[in-house]
Short mmCIF file of C-alpha atoms in Angstrom, two decimals:
data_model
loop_
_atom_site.label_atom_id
_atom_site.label_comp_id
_atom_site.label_asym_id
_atom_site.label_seq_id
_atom_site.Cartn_x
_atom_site.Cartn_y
_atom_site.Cartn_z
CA UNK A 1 -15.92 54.10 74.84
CA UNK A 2 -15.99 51.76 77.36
CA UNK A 3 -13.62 52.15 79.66
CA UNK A 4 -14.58 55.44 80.05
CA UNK A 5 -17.32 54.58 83.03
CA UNK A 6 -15.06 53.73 84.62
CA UNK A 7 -12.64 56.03 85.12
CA UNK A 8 -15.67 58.32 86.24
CA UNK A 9 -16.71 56.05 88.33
CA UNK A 10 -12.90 56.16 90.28
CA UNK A 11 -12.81 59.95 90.16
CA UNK A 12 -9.71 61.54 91.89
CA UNK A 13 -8.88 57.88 92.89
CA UNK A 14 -7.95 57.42 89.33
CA UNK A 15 -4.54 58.69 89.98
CA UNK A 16 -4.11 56.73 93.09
CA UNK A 17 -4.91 53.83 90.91
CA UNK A 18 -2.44 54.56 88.13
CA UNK A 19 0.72 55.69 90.83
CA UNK A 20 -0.28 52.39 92.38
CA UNK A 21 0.12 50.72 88.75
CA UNK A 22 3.39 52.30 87.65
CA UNK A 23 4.99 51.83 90.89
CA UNK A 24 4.57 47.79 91.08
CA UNK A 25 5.26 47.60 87.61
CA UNK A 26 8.76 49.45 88.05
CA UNK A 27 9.87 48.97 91.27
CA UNK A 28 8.60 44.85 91.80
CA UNK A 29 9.71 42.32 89.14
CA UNK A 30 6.70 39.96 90.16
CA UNK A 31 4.59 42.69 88.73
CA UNK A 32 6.91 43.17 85.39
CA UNK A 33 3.84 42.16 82.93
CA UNK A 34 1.87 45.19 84.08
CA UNK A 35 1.60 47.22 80.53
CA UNK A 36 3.65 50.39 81.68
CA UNK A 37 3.25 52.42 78.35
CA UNK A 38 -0.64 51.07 77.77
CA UNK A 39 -1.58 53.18 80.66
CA UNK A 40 0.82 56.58 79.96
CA UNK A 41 -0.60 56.26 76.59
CA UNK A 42 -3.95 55.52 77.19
CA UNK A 43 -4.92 57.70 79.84
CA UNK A 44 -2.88 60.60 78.33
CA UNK A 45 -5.11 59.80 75.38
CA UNK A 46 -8.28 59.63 77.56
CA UNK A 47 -7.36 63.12 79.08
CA UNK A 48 -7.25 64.56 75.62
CA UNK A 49 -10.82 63.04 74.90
CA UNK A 50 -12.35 64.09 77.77
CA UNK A 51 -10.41 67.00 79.45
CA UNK A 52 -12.81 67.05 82.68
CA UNK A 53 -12.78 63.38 83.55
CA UNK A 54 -8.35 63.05 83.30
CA UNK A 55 -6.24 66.01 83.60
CA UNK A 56 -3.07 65.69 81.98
CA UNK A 57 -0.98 68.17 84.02
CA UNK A 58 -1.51 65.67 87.53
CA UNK A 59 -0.97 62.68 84.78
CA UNK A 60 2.04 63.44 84.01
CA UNK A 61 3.53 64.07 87.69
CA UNK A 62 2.05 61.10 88.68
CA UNK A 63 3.55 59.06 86.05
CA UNK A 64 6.92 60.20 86.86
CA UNK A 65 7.07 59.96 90.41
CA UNK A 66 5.58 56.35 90.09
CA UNK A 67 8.12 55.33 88.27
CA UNK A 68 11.08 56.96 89.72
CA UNK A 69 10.22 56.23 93.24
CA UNK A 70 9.80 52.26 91.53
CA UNK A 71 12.83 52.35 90.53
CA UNK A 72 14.81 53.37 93.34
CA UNK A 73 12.87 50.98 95.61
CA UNK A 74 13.78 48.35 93.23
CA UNK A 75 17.68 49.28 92.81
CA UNK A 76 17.59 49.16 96.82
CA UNK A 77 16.15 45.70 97.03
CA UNK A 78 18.83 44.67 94.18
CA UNK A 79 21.61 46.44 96.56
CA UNK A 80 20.16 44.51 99.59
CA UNK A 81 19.97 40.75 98.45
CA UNK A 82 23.58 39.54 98.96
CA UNK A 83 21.95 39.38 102.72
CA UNK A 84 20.04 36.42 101.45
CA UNK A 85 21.80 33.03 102.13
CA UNK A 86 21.16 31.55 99.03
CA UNK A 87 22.46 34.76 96.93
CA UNK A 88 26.04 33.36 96.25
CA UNK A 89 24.89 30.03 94.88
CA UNK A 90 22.75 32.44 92.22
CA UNK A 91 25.42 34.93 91.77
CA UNK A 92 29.20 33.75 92.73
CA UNK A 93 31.43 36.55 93.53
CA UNK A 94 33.58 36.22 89.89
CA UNK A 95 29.93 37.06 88.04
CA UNK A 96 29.23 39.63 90.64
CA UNK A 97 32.58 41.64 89.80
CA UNK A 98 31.84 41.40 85.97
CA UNK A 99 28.12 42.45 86.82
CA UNK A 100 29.89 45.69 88.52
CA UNK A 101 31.90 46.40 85.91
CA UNK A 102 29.86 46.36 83.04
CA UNK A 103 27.59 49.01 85.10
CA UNK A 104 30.19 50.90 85.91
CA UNK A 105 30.97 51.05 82.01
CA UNK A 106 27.72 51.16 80.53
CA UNK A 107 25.32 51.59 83.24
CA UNK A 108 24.07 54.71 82.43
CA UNK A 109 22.78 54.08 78.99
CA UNK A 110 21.64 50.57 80.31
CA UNK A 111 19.86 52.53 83.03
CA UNK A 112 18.59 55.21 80.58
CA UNK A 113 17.14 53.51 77.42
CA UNK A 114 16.70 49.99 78.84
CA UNK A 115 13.40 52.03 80.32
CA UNK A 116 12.10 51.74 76.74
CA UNK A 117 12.38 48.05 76.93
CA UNK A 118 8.57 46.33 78.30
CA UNK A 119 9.55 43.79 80.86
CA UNK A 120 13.30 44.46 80.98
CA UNK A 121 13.39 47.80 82.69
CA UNK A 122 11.75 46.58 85.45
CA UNK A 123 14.74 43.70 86.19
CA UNK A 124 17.65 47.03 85.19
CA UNK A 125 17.10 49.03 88.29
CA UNK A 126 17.46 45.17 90.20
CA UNK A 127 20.74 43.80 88.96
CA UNK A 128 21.95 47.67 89.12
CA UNK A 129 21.16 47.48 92.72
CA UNK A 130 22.86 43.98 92.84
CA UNK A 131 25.91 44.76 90.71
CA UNK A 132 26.66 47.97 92.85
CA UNK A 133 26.18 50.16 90.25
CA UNK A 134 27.43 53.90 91.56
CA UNK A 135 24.15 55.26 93.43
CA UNK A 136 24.55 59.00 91.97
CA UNK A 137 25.29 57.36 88.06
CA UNK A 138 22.00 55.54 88.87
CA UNK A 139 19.98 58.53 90.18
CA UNK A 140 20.88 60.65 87.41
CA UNK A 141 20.27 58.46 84.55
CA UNK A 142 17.58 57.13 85.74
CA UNK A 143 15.90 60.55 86.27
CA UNK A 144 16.81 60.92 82.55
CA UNK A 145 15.20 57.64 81.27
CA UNK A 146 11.91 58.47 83.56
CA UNK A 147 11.63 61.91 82.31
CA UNK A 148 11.76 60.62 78.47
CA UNK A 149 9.64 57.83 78.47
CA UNK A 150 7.04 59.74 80.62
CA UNK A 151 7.28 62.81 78.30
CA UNK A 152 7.15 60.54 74.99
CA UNK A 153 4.11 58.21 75.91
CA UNK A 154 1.95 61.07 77.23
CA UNK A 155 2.98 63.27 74.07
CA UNK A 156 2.09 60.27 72.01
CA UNK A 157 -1.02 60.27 73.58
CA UNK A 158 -2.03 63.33 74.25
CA UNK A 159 -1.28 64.09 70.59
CA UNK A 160 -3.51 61.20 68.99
CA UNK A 161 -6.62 61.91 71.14
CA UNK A 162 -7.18 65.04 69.18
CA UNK A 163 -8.45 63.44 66.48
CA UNK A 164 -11.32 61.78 65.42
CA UNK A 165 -10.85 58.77 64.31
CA UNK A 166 -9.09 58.18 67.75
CA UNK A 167 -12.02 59.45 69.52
CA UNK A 168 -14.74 57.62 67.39
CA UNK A 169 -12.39 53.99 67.64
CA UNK A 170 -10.51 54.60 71.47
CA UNK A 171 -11.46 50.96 72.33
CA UNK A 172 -10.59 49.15 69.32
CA UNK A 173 -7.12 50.92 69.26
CA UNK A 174 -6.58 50.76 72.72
CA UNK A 175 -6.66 46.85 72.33
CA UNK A 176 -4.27 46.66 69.51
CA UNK A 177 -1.85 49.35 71.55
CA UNK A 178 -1.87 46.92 74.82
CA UNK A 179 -1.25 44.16 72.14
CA UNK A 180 1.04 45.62 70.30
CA UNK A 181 3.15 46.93 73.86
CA UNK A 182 2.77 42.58 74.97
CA UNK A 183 4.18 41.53 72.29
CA UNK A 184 8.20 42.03 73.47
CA UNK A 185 7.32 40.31 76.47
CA UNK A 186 5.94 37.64 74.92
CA UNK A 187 8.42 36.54 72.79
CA UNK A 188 10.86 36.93 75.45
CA UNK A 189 9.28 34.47 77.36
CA UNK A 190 9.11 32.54 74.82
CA UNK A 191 12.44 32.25 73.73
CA UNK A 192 13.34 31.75 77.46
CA UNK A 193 10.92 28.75 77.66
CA UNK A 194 12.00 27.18 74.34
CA UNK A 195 15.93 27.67 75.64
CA UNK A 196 15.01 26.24 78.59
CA UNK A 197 13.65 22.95 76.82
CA UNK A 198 16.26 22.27 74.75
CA UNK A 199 19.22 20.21 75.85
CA UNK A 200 22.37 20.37 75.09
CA UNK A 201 23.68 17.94 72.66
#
């Protein structure tokens, strides 16, 4: 196992580490590619492997507060950037109003499984912010979508490390996991990139 070193070698700062992780990921798009689920699912894993070196009951809370506190940073910085000069020539007024009402319609569930989505939650909370979505909608389901995907990757993984042939091949299946978790983002890109190079006819 080795990753396992470490993670003993970071001790309590382990957690640090990990809020630290979570928290760019969600709440700064620059940081979107960071693999959000990997590390729920890995570490929750890792805790079930090793019991002494990760506890699972501080995993969890950080996890969530990480995220949530990401998130709500981010939907500010969304609700902030018409002070930018440049913000109407991205986003004209007539877009803006459609933006707003298609999160006041269907913000919630946007807000709530759009979480599940690698890359794309982390732009959600941002155009919610932007679009003016209702603060209290976004709270709540937000604090929804958090709660499940924190509860469902560190079930997951808490749940395969008890058995063996997770503990006698962590490494190899932690590769194809954080593989596996890319590969939405990467074909998102993708797609964007070819769109981008082909010209209308």
């Amino acid at each position: 196992m080795y990753l396992l070193p470490l993670v003993e070698t970071l001790g309590g700062w382990i957690y640090v580490t990990l809020f630290i992780l979570i928290f760019m990921e969600t709440g700064l798009v620059v940081f979107a590619f960071l693999p959000g689920e990997s590390l729920i699912i890995f570490t929750s894993t890792l805790a079930a492997l090793t019991g002494s070196t990760l506890d699972i009951r501080i995993l969890v809370p950080v996890f969530f507060f990480a995220a949530l506190i990401g998130d709500t940073v981010n939907y500010e910085i969304g609700r902030n950037l018409h002070r930018l000069p440049f913000f109407k020539r991205i986003l004209p007024a007539e877009k803006l109003e459609k933006a707003h009402a298609y999160f006041e319609k269907h913000g919630g569930k946007t807000v709530m499984f759009g979480r599940f989505v690698p890359l794309i939650r982390t732009f959600i909370p941002l155009i919610s912010g932007t679009a003016h979505m209702n603060y209290k909608k976004f709270c709540l389901y937000n604090l929804l979508g958090v709660l499940l995907w924190v509860a469902l990757g560190a079930s997951l993984g808490y749940f395969f490390g008890q058995f063996d042939f997770v503990k006698q091949n962590f490494s190899l299946i932690f590769i194809m996991l954080a593989l596996i978790m890319a590969i939405p983002g990467i074909v998102i890109t993708l797609y964007r990139m070819l769109r981008g190079n082909v010209s209308p006819s």
